[in-house]
């Protein structure tokens, strides 16, 4: 059984790959740990000289879900590395490279890519080489045979870190690829002592296994609620989680569910007007006691307002909340862990919800766009020659 369905039924409904790739995450995270451990020396020798450079700029990049990896790790890496770290989509860089790349600014470009074949990802590397004098490339990718990996593998200023092979998702929606690349980002400040991080991988994996076993049923029940608007909210490092969560349901529902994301503080500034009686809201609550206050204020505010909208809350503690339709609490103690590490767990709920909603709508999760308007690897992009 995968996500409560038999392999035969999933294959018949064209959802087998997506279900398998959601459910395999605990196992591939454990595999990822051993990959990073085995490459500790190579990664350290590449990164350490770069990180000592004065005025170094670190850019986290990718497109779509791969961009949201950087959105989810940006704040944590900035704090841990104490460097100028910024997440910028490849789609923004390609359209206006002079806004982000500067000739005399030493730059480490960390690219995230499932396939490594997206035209914007390849063009971003070419533009960086053309514009920046002192530039380095760290490619975190799930495809060792992708154009990104093959085009940089022999360059001294480049390093490829390959994710577990199974994380190169066959399904349309990125699932295990997202969480593996994110965990790799989060390990970069700790790579010299990666031996000490085995426990966090195990803790995340075992909690994810529990979520998949115990909480899938209620998530499937929620997916049967007749909502056509879905809004995810998260603060701090969980803003990226909310963005990725919204994309999962948008992709897997073929756009039948209109999704959006925001921060709890930002939501009041206009976007809150989107709530109606067919809206489902999901709150990813921070475990930072300061940030959490803002999350809980908005949750209780919306819970006290009239209407038929439904609320889901995901959190780490036994906080008492009234008027909430669905509350999901992590069972292990994650109170002292950095909130960025909550994203791999919280996002599993969103992945499952998108998957179940897709099936309920009669859509095929592995390829929700059979007419080809949107593709697993983006097509139809013309890259133009850039002249500074």
mmCIF file of C-alpha atoms in Angstrom:
data_model
loop_
_atom_site.group_PDB
_atom_site.id
_atom_site.type_symbol
_atom_site.label_atom_id
_atom_site.label_comp_id
_atom_site.label_asym_id
_atom_site.label_seq_id
_atom_site.Cartn_x
_atom_site.Cartn_y
_atom_site.Cartn_z
ATOM 1 C CA UNK A 1 0.000 0.000 0.000
ATOM 2 C CA UNK A 2 1.123 3.541 -0.805
ATOM 3 C CA UNK A 3 -0.749 6.455 0.800
ATOM 4 C CA UNK A 4 -3.599 4.013 1.562
ATOM 5 C CA UNK A 5 -3.949 2.803 -2.044
ATOM 6 C CA UNK A 6 -2.827 -0.446 -3.646
ATOM 7 C CA UNK A 7 -0.103 -0.363 -6.263
ATOM 8 C CA UNK A 8 -2.546 -1.674 -8.863
ATOM 9 C CA UNK A 9 -5.121 1.055 -8.227
ATOM 10 C CA UNK A 10 -2.483 3.769 -8.246
ATOM 11 C CA UNK A 11 -1.112 2.585 -11.567
ATOM 12 C CA UNK A 12 -4.611 2.427 -13.022
ATOM 13 C CA UNK A 13 -5.307 6.005 -11.880
ATOM 14 C CA UNK A 14 -1.850 7.170 -12.937
ATOM 15 C CA UNK A 15 -0.775 8.213 -9.487
ATOM 16 C CA UNK A 16 1.769 5.528 -8.616
ATOM 17 C CA UNK A 17 4.936 7.560 -9.166
ATOM 18 C CA UNK A 18 3.699 10.521 -7.121
ATOM 19 C CA UNK A 19 2.499 8.343 -4.241
ATOM 20 C CA UNK A 20 5.759 6.375 -4.202
ATOM 21 C CA UNK A 21 7.856 9.543 -4.244
ATOM 22 C CA UNK A 22 5.935 11.102 -1.371
ATOM 23 C CA UNK A 23 6.153 7.962 0.735
ATOM 24 C CA UNK A 24 9.826 7.191 0.022
ATOM 25 C CA UNK A 25 11.066 10.427 1.599
ATOM 26 C CA UNK A 26 12.095 9.087 5.020
ATOM 27 C CA UNK A 27 14.176 6.407 3.337
ATOM 28 C CA UNK A 28 15.865 8.719 0.833
ATOM 29 C CA UNK A 29 16.654 11.232 3.597
ATOM 30 C CA UNK A 30 18.595 8.525 5.394
ATOM 31 C CA UNK A 31 20.376 7.733 2.137
ATOM 32 C CA UNK A 32 21.120 11.422 1.636
ATOM 33 C CA UNK A 33 22.864 11.580 5.002
ATOM 34 C CA UNK A 34 25.301 8.852 3.932
ATOM 35 C CA UNK A 35 25.885 10.594 0.597
ATOM 36 C CA UNK A 36 26.814 13.830 2.357
ATOM 37 C CA UNK A 37 28.970 11.940 4.847
ATOM 38 C CA UNK A 38 30.864 10.241 2.033
ATOM 39 C CA UNK A 39 31.435 13.566 0.266
ATOM 40 C CA UNK A 40 32.354 15.534 3.389
ATOM 41 C CA UNK A 41 35.988 16.116 2.403
ATOM 42 C CA UNK A 42 35.217 17.108 -1.179
ATOM 43 C CA UNK A 43 32.493 19.551 -0.167
ATOM 44 C CA UNK A 44 34.569 21.056 2.648
ATOM 45 C CA UNK A 45 37.631 21.542 0.450
ATOM 46 C CA UNK A 46 35.506 23.272 -2.161
ATOM 47 C CA UNK A 47 33.487 25.518 0.155
ATOM 48 C CA UNK A 48 35.946 26.599 2.847
ATOM 49 C CA UNK A 49 38.234 28.749 0.640
ATOM 50 C CA UNK A 50 35.202 30.379 -0.974
ATOM 51 C CA UNK A 51 33.544 31.209 2.341
ATOM 52 C CA UNK A 52 36.650 33.111 3.489
ATOM 53 C CA UNK A 53 36.388 35.569 0.602
ATOM 54 C CA UNK A 54 35.689 39.130 1.607
ATOM 55 C CA UNK A 55 32.289 40.535 0.572
ATOM 56 C CA UNK A 56 31.170 37.163 -0.760
ATOM 57 C CA UNK A 57 27.638 37.047 -2.156
ATOM 58 C CA UNK A 58 25.800 33.713 -1.989
ATOM 59 C CA UNK A 59 22.850 33.329 -4.335
ATOM 60 C CA UNK A 60 20.415 30.426 -3.961
ATOM 61 C CA UNK A 61 18.634 29.820 -7.221
ATOM 62 C CA UNK A 62 16.315 27.568 -9.181
ATOM 63 C CA UNK A 63 12.924 27.754 -10.884
ATOM 64 C CA UNK A 64 9.541 26.746 -9.504
ATOM 65 C CA UNK A 65 9.889 24.256 -6.654
ATOM 66 C CA UNK A 66 13.676 24.355 -7.045
ATOM 67 C CA UNK A 67 13.528 28.086 -6.314
ATOM 68 C CA UNK A 68 11.430 27.427 -3.222
ATOM 69 C CA UNK A 69 14.285 25.295 -1.855
ATOM 70 C CA UNK A 70 16.300 28.507 -1.601
ATOM 71 C CA UNK A 71 13.342 30.423 -0.174
ATOM 72 C CA UNK A 72 13.135 27.788 2.578
ATOM 73 C CA UNK A 73 16.849 27.769 3.454
ATOM 74 C CA UNK A 74 17.841 31.406 2.849
ATOM 75 C CA UNK A 75 17.273 32.730 6.367
ATOM 76 C CA UNK A 76 18.873 29.753 8.062
ATOM 77 C CA UNK A 77 21.995 29.904 5.869
ATOM 78 C CA UNK A 78 22.287 33.650 6.396
ATOM 79 C CA UNK A 79 22.230 33.173 10.162
ATOM 80 C CA UNK A 80 24.516 30.161 10.278
ATOM 81 C CA UNK A 81 27.109 31.334 7.743
ATOM 82 C CA UNK A 82 26.855 35.024 8.701
ATOM 83 C CA UNK A 83 27.133 35.843 5.004
ATOM 84 C CA UNK A 84 25.152 37.815 2.443
ATOM 85 C CA UNK A 85 22.754 35.061 1.312
ATOM 86 C CA UNK A 86 19.831 35.734 -1.018
ATOM 87 C CA UNK A 87 17.350 33.467 -2.785
ATOM 88 C CA UNK A 88 16.709 34.648 -6.354
ATOM 89 C CA UNK A 89 14.748 32.711 -8.986
ATOM 90 C CA UNK A 90 16.582 31.823 -12.194
ATOM 91 C CA UNK A 91 13.572 33.233 -14.023
ATOM 92 C CA UNK A 92 14.297 36.644 -12.476
ATOM 93 C CA UNK A 93 18.023 36.424 -13.129
ATOM 94 C CA UNK A 94 17.671 35.484 -16.798
ATOM 95 C CA UNK A 95 15.204 38.300 -17.465
ATOM 96 C CA UNK A 96 17.374 40.995 -15.814
ATOM 97 C CA UNK A 97 20.840 39.653 -14.887
ATOM 98 C CA UNK A 98 22.335 43.088 -14.230
ATOM 99 C CA UNK A 99 20.031 43.439 -11.216
ATOM 100 C CA UNK A 100 21.760 40.541 -9.453
ATOM 101 C CA UNK A 101 25.205 39.837 -10.939
ATOM 102 C CA UNK A 102 28.044 42.332 -10.425
ATOM 103 C CA UNK A 103 31.430 42.078 -12.106
ATOM 104 C CA UNK A 104 33.601 42.741 -9.037
ATOM 105 C CA UNK A 105 31.445 40.964 -6.443
ATOM 106 C CA UNK A 106 32.760 37.472 -5.533
ATOM 107 C CA UNK A 107 29.770 35.178 -5.872
ATOM 108 C CA UNK A 108 28.860 31.614 -4.984
ATOM 109 C CA UNK A 109 25.879 30.495 -7.045
ATOM 110 C CA UNK A 110 24.070 27.555 -5.434
ATOM 111 C CA UNK A 111 21.758 26.078 -8.055
ATOM 112 C CA UNK A 112 18.953 23.661 -7.221
ATOM 113 C CA UNK A 113 17.600 21.447 -9.984
ATOM 114 C CA UNK A 114 15.674 18.207 -10.225
ATOM 115 C CA UNK A 115 16.509 17.540 -13.870
ATOM 116 C CA UNK A 116 19.293 20.055 -14.442
ATOM 117 C CA UNK A 117 17.854 20.602 -17.903
ATOM 118 C CA UNK A 118 15.690 23.695 -17.380
ATOM 119 C CA UNK A 119 16.771 26.388 -19.848
ATOM 120 C CA UNK A 120 16.769 29.156 -17.235
ATOM 121 C CA UNK A 121 19.022 27.160 -14.898
ATOM 122 C CA UNK A 122 21.590 26.608 -17.645
ATOM 123 C CA UNK A 123 21.369 30.219 -18.801
ATOM 124 C CA UNK A 124 21.864 31.527 -15.240
ATOM 125 C CA UNK A 125 25.203 29.700 -14.992
ATOM 126 C CA UNK A 126 26.293 31.013 -18.393
ATOM 127 C CA UNK A 127 25.338 34.578 -17.446
ATOM 128 C CA UNK A 128 27.217 34.352 -14.152
ATOM 129 C CA UNK A 129 30.345 33.178 -15.987
ATOM 130 C CA UNK A 130 29.996 35.999 -18.483
ATOM 131 C CA UNK A 131 29.366 38.816 -15.990
ATOM 132 C CA UNK A 132 31.186 37.951 -12.732
ATOM 133 C CA UNK A 133 34.984 37.845 -12.554
ATOM 134 C CA UNK A 134 35.232 35.688 -9.423
ATOM 135 C CA UNK A 135 32.368 33.170 -9.490
ATOM 136 C CA UNK A 136 31.846 29.661 -8.120
ATOM 137 C CA UNK A 137 29.100 27.118 -8.711
ATOM 138 C CA UNK A 138 27.630 24.607 -6.302
ATOM 139 C CA UNK A 139 25.014 22.526 -8.102
ATOM 140 C CA UNK A 140 22.604 20.551 -5.947
ATOM 141 C CA UNK A 141 20.809 18.313 -8.404
ATOM 142 C CA UNK A 142 18.917 15.032 -8.614
ATOM 143 C CA UNK A 143 20.129 14.130 -12.095
ATOM 144 C CA UNK A 144 23.754 13.209 -12.683
ATOM 145 C CA UNK A 145 23.012 12.983 -16.403
ATOM 146 C CA UNK A 146 21.463 16.441 -16.652
ATOM 147 C CA UNK A 147 22.947 19.201 -18.776
ATOM 148 C CA UNK A 148 23.820 21.215 -15.671
ATOM 149 C CA UNK A 149 25.936 18.431 -14.207
ATOM 150 C CA UNK A 150 27.582 17.461 -17.475
ATOM 151 C CA UNK A 151 28.374 21.067 -18.373
ATOM 152 C CA UNK A 152 30.204 21.857 -15.131
ATOM 153 C CA UNK A 153 31.661 18.563 -13.960
ATOM 154 C CA UNK A 154 35.271 19.249 -15.032
ATOM 155 C CA UNK A 155 35.455 22.915 -14.018
ATOM 156 C CA UNK A 156 37.616 23.793 -11.017
ATOM 157 C CA UNK A 157 35.180 26.476 -9.844
ATOM 158 C CA UNK A 158 32.262 24.008 -9.816
ATOM 159 C CA UNK A 159 31.062 21.221 -7.561
ATOM 160 C CA UNK A 160 28.063 18.965 -8.100
ATOM 161 C CA UNK A 161 26.295 17.318 -5.171
ATOM 162 C CA UNK A 162 24.028 14.580 -6.453
ATOM 163 C CA UNK A 163 20.916 13.641 -4.531
ATOM 164 C CA UNK A 164 19.793 10.014 -4.135
ATOM 165 C CA UNK A 165 18.814 8.675 -7.559
ATOM 166 C CA UNK A 166 15.228 8.014 -6.498
ATOM 167 C CA UNK A 167 14.783 11.705 -5.694
ATOM 168 C CA UNK A 168 14.834 12.460 -9.432
ATOM 169 C CA UNK A 169 11.040 12.239 -9.309
ATOM 170 C CA UNK A 170 9.245 10.667 -12.264
ATOM 171 C CA UNK A 171 5.998 12.366 -11.261
ATOM 172 C CA UNK A 172 5.115 15.830 -12.518
ATOM 173 C CA UNK A 173 5.163 17.427 -9.066
ATOM 174 C CA UNK A 174 8.470 17.655 -7.209
ATOM 175 C CA UNK A 175 8.284 15.938 -3.827
ATOM 176 C CA UNK A 176 11.319 13.974 -2.618
ATOM 177 C CA UNK A 177 13.530 16.112 -4.849
ATOM 178 C CA UNK A 178 12.428 19.222 -2.926
ATOM 179 C CA UNK A 179 13.057 17.825 0.540
ATOM 180 C CA UNK A 180 16.415 16.261 -0.359
ATOM 181 C CA UNK A 181 17.768 19.456 -1.886
ATOM 182 C CA UNK A 182 16.486 21.456 1.085
ATOM 183 C CA UNK A 183 18.139 19.166 3.631
ATOM 184 C CA UNK A 184 21.393 19.441 1.676
ATOM 185 C CA UNK A 185 21.204 23.233 1.914
ATOM 186 C CA UNK A 186 20.589 23.033 5.643
ATOM 187 C CA UNK A 187 23.619 20.804 6.103
ATOM 188 C CA UNK A 188 26.092 23.114 4.343
ATOM 189 C CA UNK A 189 27.035 25.015 7.534
ATOM 190 C CA UNK A 190 27.601 21.690 9.303
ATOM 191 C CA UNK A 191 29.364 19.680 6.630
ATOM 192 C CA UNK A 192 32.684 19.548 8.519
ATOM 193 C CA UNK A 193 30.910 17.882 11.445
ATOM 194 C CA UNK A 194 28.315 15.992 9.435
ATOM 195 C CA UNK A 195 28.860 12.956 11.677
ATOM 196 C CA UNK A 196 27.077 14.891 14.412
ATOM 197 C CA UNK A 197 23.978 15.412 12.260
ATOM 198 C CA UNK A 198 22.922 11.787 11.882
ATOM 199 C CA UNK A 199 20.450 12.104 14.752
ATOM 200 C CA UNK A 200 18.526 14.958 13.101
ATOM 201 C CA UNK A 201 18.168 12.947 9.893
ATOM 202 C CA UNK A 202 16.881 9.986 11.892
ATOM 203 C CA UNK A 203 14.512 12.137 13.918
ATOM 204 C CA UNK A 204 13.053 13.735 10.793
ATOM 205 C CA UNK A 205 12.770 10.396 9.003
ATOM 206 C CA UNK A 206 11.022 8.640 11.887
ATOM 207 C CA UNK A 207 8.584 11.532 12.364
ATOM 208 C CA UNK A 208 7.856 11.548 8.630
ATOM 209 C CA UNK A 209 7.131 7.823 8.779
ATOM 210 C CA UNK A 210 4.646 8.481 11.574
ATOM 211 C CA UNK A 211 2.950 11.276 9.598
ATOM 212 C CA UNK A 212 2.577 9.032 6.563
ATOM 213 C CA UNK A 213 1.198 6.189 8.676
ATOM 214 C CA UNK A 214 -1.030 8.011 11.153
ATOM 215 C CA UNK A 215 -2.136 11.252 9.491
ATOM 216 C CA UNK A 216 -2.751 10.246 5.870
ATOM 217 C CA UNK A 217 -6.343 9.189 6.611
ATOM 218 C CA UNK A 218 -7.414 12.572 7.979
ATOM 219 C CA UNK A 219 -5.621 14.401 5.154
ATOM 220 C CA UNK A 220 -7.546 12.269 2.675
ATOM 221 C CA UNK A 221 -10.772 13.194 4.477
ATOM 222 C CA UNK A 222 -9.914 16.885 4.271
ATOM 223 C CA UNK A 223 -9.292 16.530 0.536
ATOM 224 C CA UNK A 224 -12.946 15.509 0.109
ATOM 225 C CA UNK A 225 -14.133 18.849 1.509
ATOM 226 C CA UNK A 226 -15.531 20.967 -1.327
ATOM 227 C CA UNK A 227 -12.923 23.732 -1.304
ATOM 228 C CA UNK A 228 -11.750 25.556 -4.412
ATOM 229 C CA UNK A 229 -9.473 28.050 -2.676
ATOM 230 C CA UNK A 230 -6.472 26.962 -0.627
ATOM 231 C CA UNK A 231 -4.198 29.365 1.238
ATOM 232 C CA UNK A 232 -1.045 28.385 3.120
ATOM 233 C CA UNK A 233 0.617 30.714 5.606
ATOM 234 C CA UNK A 234 4.035 30.583 7.244
ATOM 235 C CA UNK A 235 6.443 33.014 8.907
ATOM 236 C CA UNK A 236 10.222 33.246 8.770
ATOM 237 C CA UNK A 237 11.807 30.141 7.285
ATOM 238 C CA UNK A 238 8.324 28.648 6.855
ATOM 239 C CA UNK A 239 7.314 31.247 4.273
ATOM 240 C CA UNK A 240 9.054 29.111 1.646
ATOM 241 C CA UNK A 241 7.204 26.067 2.952
ATOM 242 C CA UNK A 242 3.887 27.867 2.441
ATOM 243 C CA UNK A 243 4.851 28.842 -1.102
ATOM 244 C CA UNK A 244 5.843 25.302 -2.042
ATOM 245 C CA UNK A 245 2.734 23.858 -0.363
ATOM 246 C CA UNK A 246 0.479 26.115 -2.424
ATOM 247 C CA UNK A 247 2.222 25.112 -5.641
ATOM 248 C CA UNK A 248 1.736 21.402 -4.919
ATOM 249 C CA UNK A 249 -2.054 21.676 -4.841
ATOM 250 C CA UNK A 250 -2.135 24.062 -7.782
ATOM 251 C CA UNK A 251 -0.080 21.659 -9.903
ATOM 252 C CA UNK A 252 -1.769 18.445 -8.860
ATOM 253 C CA UNK A 253 -5.304 19.857 -9.155
ATOM 254 C CA UNK A 254 -4.547 21.166 -12.662
ATOM 255 C CA UNK A 255 -5.497 24.616 -11.379
ATOM 256 C CA UNK A 256 -8.995 23.570 -10.269
ATOM 257 C CA UNK A 257 -7.987 24.601 -6.762
ATOM 258 C CA UNK A 258 -6.965 28.260 -6.743
ATOM 259 C CA UNK A 259 -4.011 28.406 -4.339
ATOM 260 C CA UNK A 260 -2.064 31.178 -2.698
ATOM 261 C CA UNK A 261 0.463 31.700 0.083
ATOM 262 C CA UNK A 262 1.621 34.470 2.367
ATOM 263 C CA UNK A 263 2.978 35.265 5.806
ATOM 264 C CA UNK A 264 0.563 35.714 8.716
ATOM 265 C CA UNK A 265 1.579 39.370 9.075
ATOM 266 C CA UNK A 266 1.408 40.020 5.336
ATOM 267 C CA UNK A 267 -1.954 38.308 4.941
ATOM 268 C CA UNK A 268 -3.883 41.106 6.615
ATOM 269 C CA UNK A 269 -2.610 43.636 4.082
ATOM 270 C CA UNK A 270 -5.181 42.806 1.415
ATOM 271 C CA UNK A 271 -4.776 39.086 0.626
ATOM 272 C CA UNK A 272 -7.069 38.150 3.516
ATOM 273 C CA UNK A 273 -9.978 39.342 1.369
ATOM 274 C CA UNK A 274 -9.670 36.081 -0.626
ATOM 275 C CA UNK A 275 -11.318 34.066 2.173
ATOM 276 C CA UNK A 276 -14.813 32.834 1.354
ATOM 277 C CA UNK A 277 -16.980 29.878 2.350
ATOM 278 C CA UNK A 278 -15.105 27.481 0.044
ATOM 279 C CA UNK A 279 -11.641 28.373 1.343
ATOM 280 C CA UNK A 280 -9.296 26.009 3.154
ATOM 281 C CA UNK A 281 -6.447 27.626 5.086
ATOM 282 C CA UNK A 282 -3.288 25.895 6.300
ATOM 283 C CA UNK A 283 -1.062 27.458 8.965
ATOM 284 C CA UNK A 284 2.526 26.270 9.397
ATOM 285 C CA UNK A 285 3.287 27.420 12.937
ATOM 286 C CA UNK A 286 6.842 28.346 13.874
ATOM 287 C CA UNK A 287 8.492 26.797 16.911
ATOM 288 C CA UNK A 288 10.314 30.086 17.575
ATOM 289 C CA UNK A 289 8.461 31.507 20.569
ATOM 290 C CA UNK A 290 8.721 35.092 19.284
ATOM 291 C CA UNK A 291 7.643 34.367 15.700
ATOM 292 C CA UNK A 292 4.949 32.001 16.922
ATOM 293 C CA UNK A 293 3.051 34.850 18.593
ATOM 294 C CA UNK A 294 2.285 36.388 15.188
ATOM 295 C CA UNK A 295 1.199 33.031 13.779
ATOM 296 C CA UNK A 296 -1.178 32.333 16.651
ATOM 297 C CA UNK A 297 -2.667 35.837 16.592
ATOM 298 C CA UNK A 298 -3.854 35.431 13.014
ATOM 299 C CA UNK A 299 -5.043 31.861 13.559
ATOM 300 C CA UNK A 300 -7.231 32.895 16.463
ATOM 301 C CA UNK A 301 -8.423 36.003 14.626
ATOM 302 C CA UNK A 302 -9.675 33.981 11.651
ATOM 303 C CA UNK A 303 -11.049 31.218 13.884
ATOM 304 C CA UNK A 304 -13.233 33.803 15.663
ATOM 305 C CA UNK A 305 -14.654 35.236 12.445
ATOM 306 C CA UNK A 306 -17.945 33.914 10.989
ATOM 307 C CA UNK A 307 -17.988 31.795 7.850
ATOM 308 C CA UNK A 308 -17.775 28.246 6.579
ATOM 309 C CA UNK A 309 -14.080 28.339 5.688
ATOM 310 C CA UNK A 310 -12.001 25.575 7.255
ATOM 311 C CA UNK A 311 -8.680 25.839 9.090
ATOM 312 C CA UNK A 312 -5.765 23.412 9.329
ATOM 313 C CA UNK A 313 -2.971 24.111 11.803
ATOM 314 C CA UNK A 314 0.408 22.355 11.824
ATOM 315 C CA UNK A 315 2.548 22.845 14.914
ATOM 316 C CA UNK A 316 5.079 21.302 17.268
ATOM 317 C CA UNK A 317 3.573 21.943 20.696
ATOM 318 C CA UNK A 318 0.404 21.343 22.706
ATOM 319 C CA UNK A 319 -0.806 24.929 22.453
ATOM 320 C CA UNK A 320 -4.521 25.237 23.170
ATOM 321 C CA UNK A 321 -6.474 26.609 20.199
ATOM 322 C CA UNK A 322 -10.212 27.134 19.818
ATOM 323 C CA UNK A 323 -12.319 26.989 16.688
ATOM 324 C CA UNK A 324 -9.817 25.038 14.577
ATOM 325 C CA UNK A 325 -11.155 22.314 12.290
ATOM 326 C CA UNK A 326 -7.968 20.250 12.017
ATOM 327 C CA UNK A 327 -4.881 20.345 14.237
ATOM 328 C CA UNK A 328 -1.761 18.306 13.402
ATOM 329 C CA UNK A 329 0.959 18.148 16.048
ATOM 330 C CA UNK A 330 4.387 16.637 15.582
ATOM 331 C CA UNK A 331 4.766 13.903 18.186
ATOM 332 C CA UNK A 332 8.514 14.151 18.830
ATOM 333 C CA UNK A 333 10.050 17.151 20.564
ATOM 334 C CA UNK A 334 10.985 19.686 17.894
ATOM 335 C CA UNK A 335 10.781 22.704 20.190
ATOM 336 C CA UNK A 336 14.509 23.432 20.135
ATOM 337 C CA UNK A 337 15.250 22.655 16.498
ATOM 338 C CA UNK A 338 15.636 25.502 13.998
ATOM 339 C CA UNK A 339 12.293 26.092 12.260
ATOM 340 C CA UNK A 340 13.805 25.558 8.803
ATOM 341 C CA UNK A 341 14.007 21.852 9.644
ATOM 342 C CA UNK A 342 10.230 21.726 10.092
ATOM 343 C CA UNK A 343 9.633 22.280 6.382
ATOM 344 C CA UNK A 344 10.490 18.707 5.274
ATOM 345 C CA UNK A 345 7.838 17.456 7.717
ATOM 346 C CA UNK A 346 5.146 20.068 7.188
ATOM 347 C CA UNK A 347 5.445 19.835 3.409
ATOM 348 C CA UNK A 348 4.527 16.131 3.474
ATOM 349 C CA UNK A 349 1.038 17.118 4.618
ATOM 350 C CA UNK A 350 0.712 19.485 1.661
ATOM 351 C CA UNK A 351 2.052 16.885 -0.750
ATOM 352 C CA UNK A 352 -0.503 14.343 0.465
ATOM 353 C CA UNK A 353 -3.362 16.842 0.317
ATOM 354 C CA UNK A 354 -2.496 17.802 -3.258
ATOM 355 C CA UNK A 355 -2.251 14.143 -4.237
ATOM 356 C CA UNK A 356 -5.574 13.140 -2.682
ATOM 357 C CA UNK A 357 -7.379 16.183 -4.088
ATOM 358 C CA UNK A 358 -6.069 15.335 -7.537
ATOM 359 C CA UNK A 359 -7.532 11.823 -7.307
ATOM 360 C CA UNK A 360 -10.838 13.171 -5.968
ATOM 361 C CA UNK A 361 -11.118 15.514 -8.940
ATOM 362 C CA UNK A 362 -10.516 12.673 -11.376
ATOM 363 C CA UNK A 363 -7.114 14.055 -12.345
ATOM 364 C CA UNK A 364 -4.043 11.878 -12.915
ATOM 365 C CA UNK A 365 -1.425 12.989 -10.337
ATOM 366 C CA UNK A 366 1.593 11.691 -12.254
ATOM 367 C CA UNK A 367 0.656 13.868 -15.216
ATOM 368 C CA UNK A 368 -2.078 16.354 -14.278
ATOM 369 C CA UNK A 369 -1.521 18.238 -17.553
ATOM 370 C CA UNK A 370 -1.973 15.603 -20.282
ATOM 371 C CA UNK A 371 -2.639 18.279 -22.886
ATOM 372 C CA UNK A 372 0.943 19.494 -22.402
ATOM 373 C CA UNK A 373 0.355 23.142 -21.458
ATOM 374 C CA UNK A 374 2.731 22.649 -18.529
ATOM 375 C CA UNK A 375 5.584 20.135 -18.622
ATOM 376 C CA UNK A 376 7.718 18.277 -16.079
ATOM 377 C CA UNK A 377 10.770 20.084 -17.517
ATOM 378 C CA UNK A 378 9.740 23.488 -18.816
ATOM 379 C CA UNK A 379 9.612 23.905 -22.585
ATOM 380 C CA UNK A 380 9.149 26.789 -24.965
ATOM 381 C CA UNK A 381 11.682 29.172 -23.393
ATOM 382 C CA UNK A 382 13.918 31.072 -25.806
ATOM 383 C CA UNK A 383 17.201 32.199 -24.233
ATOM 384 C CA UNK A 384 18.540 35.363 -25.827
ATOM 385 C CA UNK A 385 22.170 36.451 -26.026
ATOM 386 C CA UNK A 386 23.056 38.916 -23.282
ATOM 387 C CA UNK A 387 25.382 41.836 -23.971
ATOM 388 C CA UNK A 388 26.397 44.009 -21.051
#
